GROMACS .gro file of C-alpha atoms in nm:
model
  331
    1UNK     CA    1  11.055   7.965   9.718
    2UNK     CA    2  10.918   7.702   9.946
    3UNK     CA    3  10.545   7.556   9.927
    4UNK     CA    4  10.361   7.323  10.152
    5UNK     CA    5  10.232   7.022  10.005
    6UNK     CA    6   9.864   7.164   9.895
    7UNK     CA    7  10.020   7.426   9.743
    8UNK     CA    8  10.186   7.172   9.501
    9UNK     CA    9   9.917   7.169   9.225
   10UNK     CA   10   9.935   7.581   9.205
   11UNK     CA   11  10.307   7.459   9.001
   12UNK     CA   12  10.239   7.160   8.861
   13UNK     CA   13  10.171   7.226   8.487
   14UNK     CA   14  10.000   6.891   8.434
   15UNK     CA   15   9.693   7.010   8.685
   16UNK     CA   16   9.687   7.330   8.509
   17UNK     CA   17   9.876   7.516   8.780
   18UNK     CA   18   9.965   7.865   8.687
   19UNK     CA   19  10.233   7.990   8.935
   20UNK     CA   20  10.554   7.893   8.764
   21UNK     CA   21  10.420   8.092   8.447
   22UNK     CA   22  10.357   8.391   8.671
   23UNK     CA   23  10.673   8.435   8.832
   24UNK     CA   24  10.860   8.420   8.470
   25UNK     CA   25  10.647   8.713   8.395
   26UNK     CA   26  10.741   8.879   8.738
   27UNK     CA   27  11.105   8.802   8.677
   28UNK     CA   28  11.097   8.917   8.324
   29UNK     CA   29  10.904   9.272   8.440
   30UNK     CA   30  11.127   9.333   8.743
   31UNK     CA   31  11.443   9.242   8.485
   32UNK     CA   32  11.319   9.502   8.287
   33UNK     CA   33  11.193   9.790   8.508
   34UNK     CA   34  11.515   9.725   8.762
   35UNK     CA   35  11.732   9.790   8.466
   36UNK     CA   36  11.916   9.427   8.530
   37UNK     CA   37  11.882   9.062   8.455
   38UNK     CA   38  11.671   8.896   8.834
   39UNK     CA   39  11.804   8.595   8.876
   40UNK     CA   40  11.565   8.290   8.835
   41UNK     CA   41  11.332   8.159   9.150
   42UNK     CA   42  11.399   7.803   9.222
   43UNK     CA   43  11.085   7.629   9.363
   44UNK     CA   44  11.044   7.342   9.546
   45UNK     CA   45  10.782   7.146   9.819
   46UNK     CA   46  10.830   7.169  10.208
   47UNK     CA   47  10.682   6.880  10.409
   48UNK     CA   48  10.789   7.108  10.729
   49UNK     CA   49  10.566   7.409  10.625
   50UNK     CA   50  10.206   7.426  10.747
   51UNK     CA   51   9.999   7.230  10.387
   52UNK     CA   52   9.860   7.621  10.268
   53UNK     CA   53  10.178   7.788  10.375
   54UNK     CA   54  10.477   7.920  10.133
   55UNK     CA   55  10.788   8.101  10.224
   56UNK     CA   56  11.027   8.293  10.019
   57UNK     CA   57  11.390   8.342  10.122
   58UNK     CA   58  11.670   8.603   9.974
   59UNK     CA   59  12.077   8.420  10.013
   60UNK     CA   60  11.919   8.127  10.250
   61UNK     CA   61  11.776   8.372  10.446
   62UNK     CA   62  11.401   8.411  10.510
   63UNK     CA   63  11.235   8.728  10.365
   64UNK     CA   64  10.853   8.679  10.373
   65UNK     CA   65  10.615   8.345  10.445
   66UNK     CA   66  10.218   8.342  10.393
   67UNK     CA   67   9.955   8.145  10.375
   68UNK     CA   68   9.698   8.128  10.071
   69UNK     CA   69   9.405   7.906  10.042
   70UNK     CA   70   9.430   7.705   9.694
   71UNK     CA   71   9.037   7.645   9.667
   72UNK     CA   72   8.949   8.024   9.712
   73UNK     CA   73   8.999   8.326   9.604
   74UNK     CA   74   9.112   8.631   9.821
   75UNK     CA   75   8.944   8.926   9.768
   76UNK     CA   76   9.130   9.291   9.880
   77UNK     CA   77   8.981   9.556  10.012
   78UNK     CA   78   9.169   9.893   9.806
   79UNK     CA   79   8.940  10.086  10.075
   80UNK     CA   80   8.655  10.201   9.930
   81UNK     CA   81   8.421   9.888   9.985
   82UNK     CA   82   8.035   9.883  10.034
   83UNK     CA   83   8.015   9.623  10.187
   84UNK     CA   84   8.122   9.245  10.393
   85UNK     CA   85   8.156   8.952  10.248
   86UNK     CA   86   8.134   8.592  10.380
   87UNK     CA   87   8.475   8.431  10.449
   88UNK     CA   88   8.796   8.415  10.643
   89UNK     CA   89   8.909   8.732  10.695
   90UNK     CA   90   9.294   8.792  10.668
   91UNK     CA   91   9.554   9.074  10.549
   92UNK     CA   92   9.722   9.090  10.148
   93UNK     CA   93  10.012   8.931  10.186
   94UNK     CA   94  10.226   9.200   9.947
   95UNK     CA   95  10.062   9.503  10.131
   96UNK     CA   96   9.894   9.422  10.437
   97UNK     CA   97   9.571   9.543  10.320
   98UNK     CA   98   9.233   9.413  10.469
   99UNK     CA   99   9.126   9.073  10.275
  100UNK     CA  100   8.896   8.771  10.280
  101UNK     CA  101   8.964   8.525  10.154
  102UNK     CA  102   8.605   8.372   9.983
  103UNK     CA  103   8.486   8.108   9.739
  104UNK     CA  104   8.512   8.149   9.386
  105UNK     CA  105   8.116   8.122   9.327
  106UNK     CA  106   8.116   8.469   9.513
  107UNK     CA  107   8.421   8.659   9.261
  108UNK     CA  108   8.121   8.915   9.109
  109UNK     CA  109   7.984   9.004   9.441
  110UNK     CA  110   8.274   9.110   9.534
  111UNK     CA  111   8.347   9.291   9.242
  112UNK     CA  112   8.014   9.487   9.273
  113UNK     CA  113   8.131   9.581   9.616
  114UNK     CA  114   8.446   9.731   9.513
  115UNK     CA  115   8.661   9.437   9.642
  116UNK     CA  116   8.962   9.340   9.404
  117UNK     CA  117   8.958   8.967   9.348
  118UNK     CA  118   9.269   8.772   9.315
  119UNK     CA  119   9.372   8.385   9.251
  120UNK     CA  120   9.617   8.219   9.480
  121UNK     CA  121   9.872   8.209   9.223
  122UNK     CA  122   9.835   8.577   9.166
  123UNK     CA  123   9.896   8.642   9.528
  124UNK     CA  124  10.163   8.439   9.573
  125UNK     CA  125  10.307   8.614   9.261
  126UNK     CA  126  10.227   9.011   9.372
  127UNK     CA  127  10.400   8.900   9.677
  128UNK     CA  128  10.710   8.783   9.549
  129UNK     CA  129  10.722   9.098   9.335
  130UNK     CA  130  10.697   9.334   9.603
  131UNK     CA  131  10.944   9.116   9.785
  132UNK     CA  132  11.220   9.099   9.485
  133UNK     CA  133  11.193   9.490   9.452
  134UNK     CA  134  11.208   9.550   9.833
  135UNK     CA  135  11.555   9.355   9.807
  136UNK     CA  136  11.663   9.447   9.467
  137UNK     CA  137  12.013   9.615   9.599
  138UNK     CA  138  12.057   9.251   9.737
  139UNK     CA  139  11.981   9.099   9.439
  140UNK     CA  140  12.263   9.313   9.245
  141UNK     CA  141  12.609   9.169   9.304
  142UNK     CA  142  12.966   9.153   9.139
  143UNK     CA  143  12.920   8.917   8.854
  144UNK     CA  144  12.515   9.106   8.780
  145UNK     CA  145  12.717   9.432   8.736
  146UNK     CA  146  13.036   9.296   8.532
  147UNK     CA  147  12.757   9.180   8.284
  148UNK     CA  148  12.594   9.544   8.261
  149UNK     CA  149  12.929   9.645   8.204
  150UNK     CA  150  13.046   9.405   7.969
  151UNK     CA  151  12.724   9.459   7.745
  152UNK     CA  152  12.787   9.867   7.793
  153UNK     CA  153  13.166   9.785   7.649
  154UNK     CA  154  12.957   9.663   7.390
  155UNK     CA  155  12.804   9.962   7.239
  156UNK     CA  156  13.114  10.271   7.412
  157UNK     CA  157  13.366   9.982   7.524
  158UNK     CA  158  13.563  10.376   7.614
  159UNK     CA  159  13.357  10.478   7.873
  160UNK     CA  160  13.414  10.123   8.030
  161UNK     CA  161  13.760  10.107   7.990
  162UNK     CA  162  13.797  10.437   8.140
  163UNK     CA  163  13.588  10.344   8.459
  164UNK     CA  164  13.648   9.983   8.549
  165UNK     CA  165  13.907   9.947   8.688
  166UNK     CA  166  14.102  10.224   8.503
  167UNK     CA  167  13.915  10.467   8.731
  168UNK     CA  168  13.740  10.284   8.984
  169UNK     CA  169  13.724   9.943   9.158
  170UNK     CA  170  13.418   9.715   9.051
  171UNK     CA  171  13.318   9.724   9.423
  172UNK     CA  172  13.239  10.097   9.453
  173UNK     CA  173  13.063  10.101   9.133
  174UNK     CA  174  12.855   9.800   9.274
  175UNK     CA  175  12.774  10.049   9.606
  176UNK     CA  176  12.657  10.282   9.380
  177UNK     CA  177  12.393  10.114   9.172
  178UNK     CA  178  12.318   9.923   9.499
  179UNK     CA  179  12.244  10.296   9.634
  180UNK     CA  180  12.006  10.344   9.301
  181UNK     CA  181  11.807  10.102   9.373
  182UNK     CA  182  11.748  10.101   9.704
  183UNK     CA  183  11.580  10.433   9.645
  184UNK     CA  184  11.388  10.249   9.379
  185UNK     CA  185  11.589  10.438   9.094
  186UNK     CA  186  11.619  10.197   8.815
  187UNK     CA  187  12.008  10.123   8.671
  188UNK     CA  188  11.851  10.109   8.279
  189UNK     CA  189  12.052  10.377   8.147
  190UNK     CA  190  12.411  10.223   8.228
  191UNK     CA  191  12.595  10.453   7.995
  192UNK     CA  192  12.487  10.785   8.176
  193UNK     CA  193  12.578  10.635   8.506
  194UNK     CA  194  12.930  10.517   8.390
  195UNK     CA  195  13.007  10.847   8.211
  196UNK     CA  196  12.952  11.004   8.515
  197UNK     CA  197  13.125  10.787   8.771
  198UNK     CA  198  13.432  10.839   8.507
  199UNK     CA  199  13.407  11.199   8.550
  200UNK     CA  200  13.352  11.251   8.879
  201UNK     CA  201  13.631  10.939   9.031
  202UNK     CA  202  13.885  11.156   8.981
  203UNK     CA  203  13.737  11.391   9.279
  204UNK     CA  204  13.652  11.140   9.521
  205UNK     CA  205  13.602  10.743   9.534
  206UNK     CA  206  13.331  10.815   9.833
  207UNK     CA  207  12.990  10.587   9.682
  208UNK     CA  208  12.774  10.832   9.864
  209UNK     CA  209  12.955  11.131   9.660
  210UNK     CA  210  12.921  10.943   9.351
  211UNK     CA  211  12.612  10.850   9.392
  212UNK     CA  212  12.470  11.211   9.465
  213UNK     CA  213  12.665  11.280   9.162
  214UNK     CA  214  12.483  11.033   8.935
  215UNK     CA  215  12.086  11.069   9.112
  216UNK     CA  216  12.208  11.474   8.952
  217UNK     CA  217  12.233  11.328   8.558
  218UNK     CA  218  11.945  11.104   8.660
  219UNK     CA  219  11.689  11.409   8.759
  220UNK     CA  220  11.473  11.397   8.541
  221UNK     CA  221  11.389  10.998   8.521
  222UNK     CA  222  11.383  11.045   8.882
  223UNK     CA  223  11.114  11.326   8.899
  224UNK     CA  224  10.953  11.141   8.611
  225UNK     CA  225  10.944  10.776   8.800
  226UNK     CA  226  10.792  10.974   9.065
  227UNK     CA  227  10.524  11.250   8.858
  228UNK     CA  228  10.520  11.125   8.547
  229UNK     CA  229  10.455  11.359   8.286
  230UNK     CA  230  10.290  11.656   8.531
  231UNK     CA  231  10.381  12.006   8.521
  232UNK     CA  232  10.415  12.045   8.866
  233UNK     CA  233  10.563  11.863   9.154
  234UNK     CA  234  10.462  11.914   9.448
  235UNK     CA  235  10.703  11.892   9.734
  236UNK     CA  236  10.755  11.916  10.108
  237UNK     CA  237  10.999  12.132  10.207
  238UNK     CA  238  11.212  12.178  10.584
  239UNK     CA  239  11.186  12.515  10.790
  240UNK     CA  240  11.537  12.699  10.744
  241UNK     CA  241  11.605  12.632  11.109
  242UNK     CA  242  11.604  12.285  11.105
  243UNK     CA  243  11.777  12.221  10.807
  244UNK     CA  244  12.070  12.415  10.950
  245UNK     CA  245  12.057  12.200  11.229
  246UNK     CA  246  12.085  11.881  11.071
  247UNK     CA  247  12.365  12.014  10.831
  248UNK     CA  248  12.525  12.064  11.169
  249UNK     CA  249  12.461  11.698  11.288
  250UNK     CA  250  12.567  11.604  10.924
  251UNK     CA  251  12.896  11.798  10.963
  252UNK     CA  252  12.937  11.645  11.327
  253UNK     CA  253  12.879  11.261  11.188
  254UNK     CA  254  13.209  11.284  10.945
  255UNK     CA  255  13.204  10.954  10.787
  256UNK     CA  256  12.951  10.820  11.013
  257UNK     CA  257  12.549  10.865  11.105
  258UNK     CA  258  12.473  11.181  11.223
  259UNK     CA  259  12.405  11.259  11.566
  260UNK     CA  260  12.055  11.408  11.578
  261UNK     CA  261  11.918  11.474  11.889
  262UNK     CA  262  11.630  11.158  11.968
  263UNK     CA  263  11.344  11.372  12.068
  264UNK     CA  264  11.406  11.610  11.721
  265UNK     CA  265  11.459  11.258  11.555
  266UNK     CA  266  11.103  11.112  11.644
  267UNK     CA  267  10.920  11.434  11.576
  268UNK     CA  268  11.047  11.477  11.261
  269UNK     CA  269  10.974  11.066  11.151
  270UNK     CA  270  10.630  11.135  11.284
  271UNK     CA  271  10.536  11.484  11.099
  272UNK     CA  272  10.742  11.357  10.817
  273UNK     CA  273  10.535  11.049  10.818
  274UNK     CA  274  10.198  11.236  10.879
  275UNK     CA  275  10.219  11.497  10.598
  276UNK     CA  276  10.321  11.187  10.343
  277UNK     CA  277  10.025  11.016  10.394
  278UNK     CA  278   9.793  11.303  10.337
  279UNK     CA  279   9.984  11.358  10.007
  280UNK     CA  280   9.879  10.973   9.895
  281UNK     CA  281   9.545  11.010  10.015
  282UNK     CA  282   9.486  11.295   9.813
  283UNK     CA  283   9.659  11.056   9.539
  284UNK     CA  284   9.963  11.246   9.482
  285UNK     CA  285  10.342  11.184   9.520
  286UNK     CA  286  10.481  11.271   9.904
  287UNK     CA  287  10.843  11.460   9.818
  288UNK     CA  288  11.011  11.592  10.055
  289UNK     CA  289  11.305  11.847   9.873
  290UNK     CA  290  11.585  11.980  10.058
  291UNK     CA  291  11.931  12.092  10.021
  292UNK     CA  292  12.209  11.857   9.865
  293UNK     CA  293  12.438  11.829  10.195
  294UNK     CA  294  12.135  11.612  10.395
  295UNK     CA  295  11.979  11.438  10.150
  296UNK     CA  296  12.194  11.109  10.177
  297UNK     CA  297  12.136  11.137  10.580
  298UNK     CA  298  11.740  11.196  10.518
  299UNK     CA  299  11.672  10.956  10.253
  300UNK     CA  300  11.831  10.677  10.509
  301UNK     CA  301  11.601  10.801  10.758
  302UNK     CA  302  11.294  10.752  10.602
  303UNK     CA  303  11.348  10.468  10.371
  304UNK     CA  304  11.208  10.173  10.627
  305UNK     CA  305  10.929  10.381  10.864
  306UNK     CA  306  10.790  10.603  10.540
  307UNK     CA  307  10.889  10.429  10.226
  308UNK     CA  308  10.651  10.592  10.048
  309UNK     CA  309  10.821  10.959  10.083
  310UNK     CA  310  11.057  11.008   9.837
  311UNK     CA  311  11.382  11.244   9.911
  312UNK     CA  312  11.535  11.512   9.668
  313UNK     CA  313  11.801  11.745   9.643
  314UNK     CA  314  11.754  12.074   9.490
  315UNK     CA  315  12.100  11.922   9.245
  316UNK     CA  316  11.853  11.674   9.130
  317UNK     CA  317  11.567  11.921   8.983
  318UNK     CA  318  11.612  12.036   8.633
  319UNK     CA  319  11.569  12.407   8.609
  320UNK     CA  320  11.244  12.358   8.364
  321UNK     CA  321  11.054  12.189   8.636
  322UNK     CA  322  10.844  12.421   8.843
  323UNK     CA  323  10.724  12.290   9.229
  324UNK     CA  324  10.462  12.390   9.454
  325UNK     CA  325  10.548  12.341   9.819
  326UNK     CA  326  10.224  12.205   9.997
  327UNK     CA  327  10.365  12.188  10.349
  328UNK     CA  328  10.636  12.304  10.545
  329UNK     CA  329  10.791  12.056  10.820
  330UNK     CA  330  10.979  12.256  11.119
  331UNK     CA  331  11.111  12.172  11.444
   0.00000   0.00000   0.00000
């Protein structure tokens, strides 16, 4: 992480600056929720950035940059405000919701109005933490894996030695927890996932196969990441039709993406897209179930335009778990 120079007493300890402690707990949260250890966030000044300005970059490449004022405070609109506020208005950096950023003597107005209110540090730190878990299959390489491994050998050093690379070559077992978490599936419970990549290697070496295989053991920390402790999931499920269709375009793809047509393509994003966001209005989970053979294909299709819709197969729902379809999506 870069800052510009007026940014520099938000991490200096010795003028009380409380960013650096922040990010620790950020690091240490995401380490823990992520299921691996995040590597540490090296900070340091940048006479070339604008003096409010920071920027964060992932492998010396530039993920996110923001500006935050150090004097003020910004104060988020969740959406449900009664009323303005004096200040410069602006967007959350983490979320891109509506924001002004005000002075401090005006925090419990704000309040009162239903604003959140936030210190500079804070944003910069929400930010980084939505940025860290947007990348976190970046931020899981070789040597971060060969340490979950080696501290697995640990505690069943046979289900190791039978995967790694008795079984399997460290790189596809990298793919795979790579594929966990970029469907924000945590890799915590490393013994499960190598027990079943050992069981299921001898069938096929394909990561999308194995991981299909593991999100199956996984179900229920999936459906529970995603509903918690409810009864009742509801879901959103495809019209017959057009899931035989895209098997077809799966079947047609082979190894590669599958050739749906572009006009079935951008009406299915866009109803797809619609129907989730009614679902988090009415402050529930937006699931979209469907059969085993497209989930891989659908998932990848909505993971950057509707990240918020999350994409089962009917492999991954225990049979205990009862679902109520709220809306069906057809051609």
């Amino acid at each position: 992480m870069e800052v510009g120079y007026r940014l520099i007493p938000l991490v200096d300890k010795g003028q009380n600056g409380q960013l650096l402690a922040r990010i620790k707990a950020v690091r240490r949260k995401l380490s823990q929720d992520l299921g691996f250890l995040v590597a540490a966030v090296h900070i340091r000044d940048n006479l070339d950035l604008p003096p409010t300005a920071y920027r964060i970059s992932l492998l010396g490449v530039t993920v996110a940059q923001a500006e935050v004022y150090p004097e003020r405070e910004l104060a988020i609109d969740p959406g449900q405000v009664q009323g303005e506020l004096p200040g410069t208005p602006t967007r959350d950096p983490a979320f891109g919701l509506p924001a002004v950023w005000i002075d401090g003597s005006l925090r419990e107005l704000a309040q009162s109005l239903g604003y959140t209110v936030v210190d500079p540090a804070t944003v910069i730190a929400t930010h980084l933490n939505h940025v860290l878990s947007a990348h976190a299959p970046e931020l899981l390489g070789h040597e971060e894996v060969q340490e979950l491994l080696d501290r697995l050998a640990k505690v069943s050093p046979r289900v190791v030695q039978d995967l790694v690379p008795k079984t399997l070559p460290l790189r596809v077992v990298v793919r795979v927890l790579q594929g966990l978490l970029a469907e924000h599936v945590p890799i915590r419970d490393m013994r499960t996932i190598a027990e079943t990549l050992a069981e299921q290697a001898p069938r096929s070496q394909d990561p999308d196969v194995l991981l299909a295989a593991v999100r199956a053991r996984l179900g229920r920390l999936i459906i529970q990441q995603i509903n918690g402790l409810g009864d009742e999931l509801p879901v959103i499920t495809l019209d017959p039709k057009l899931e035989q269709i895209l098997q077809k375009a799966v079947q047609a793809g082979g190894d590669g993406p599958a050739p749906v047509e572009p006009g079935l393509a951008e009406r299915l994003h866009q109803t797809l897209g619609e129907t989730a966001g009614r679902q988090e209005l009415a402050g529930q989970p937006a699931v979209l179930l469907v059969s085993d053979a497209i989930r891989t294909m659908l998932a990848r299709f909505v993971r950057h335009g509707i990240p918020n819709l999350h994409v089962l197969g009917f492999g991954e729902i225990p049979e205990d778990r009862k679902l109520k379809v709220i809306a069906t999506v057809g051609k």
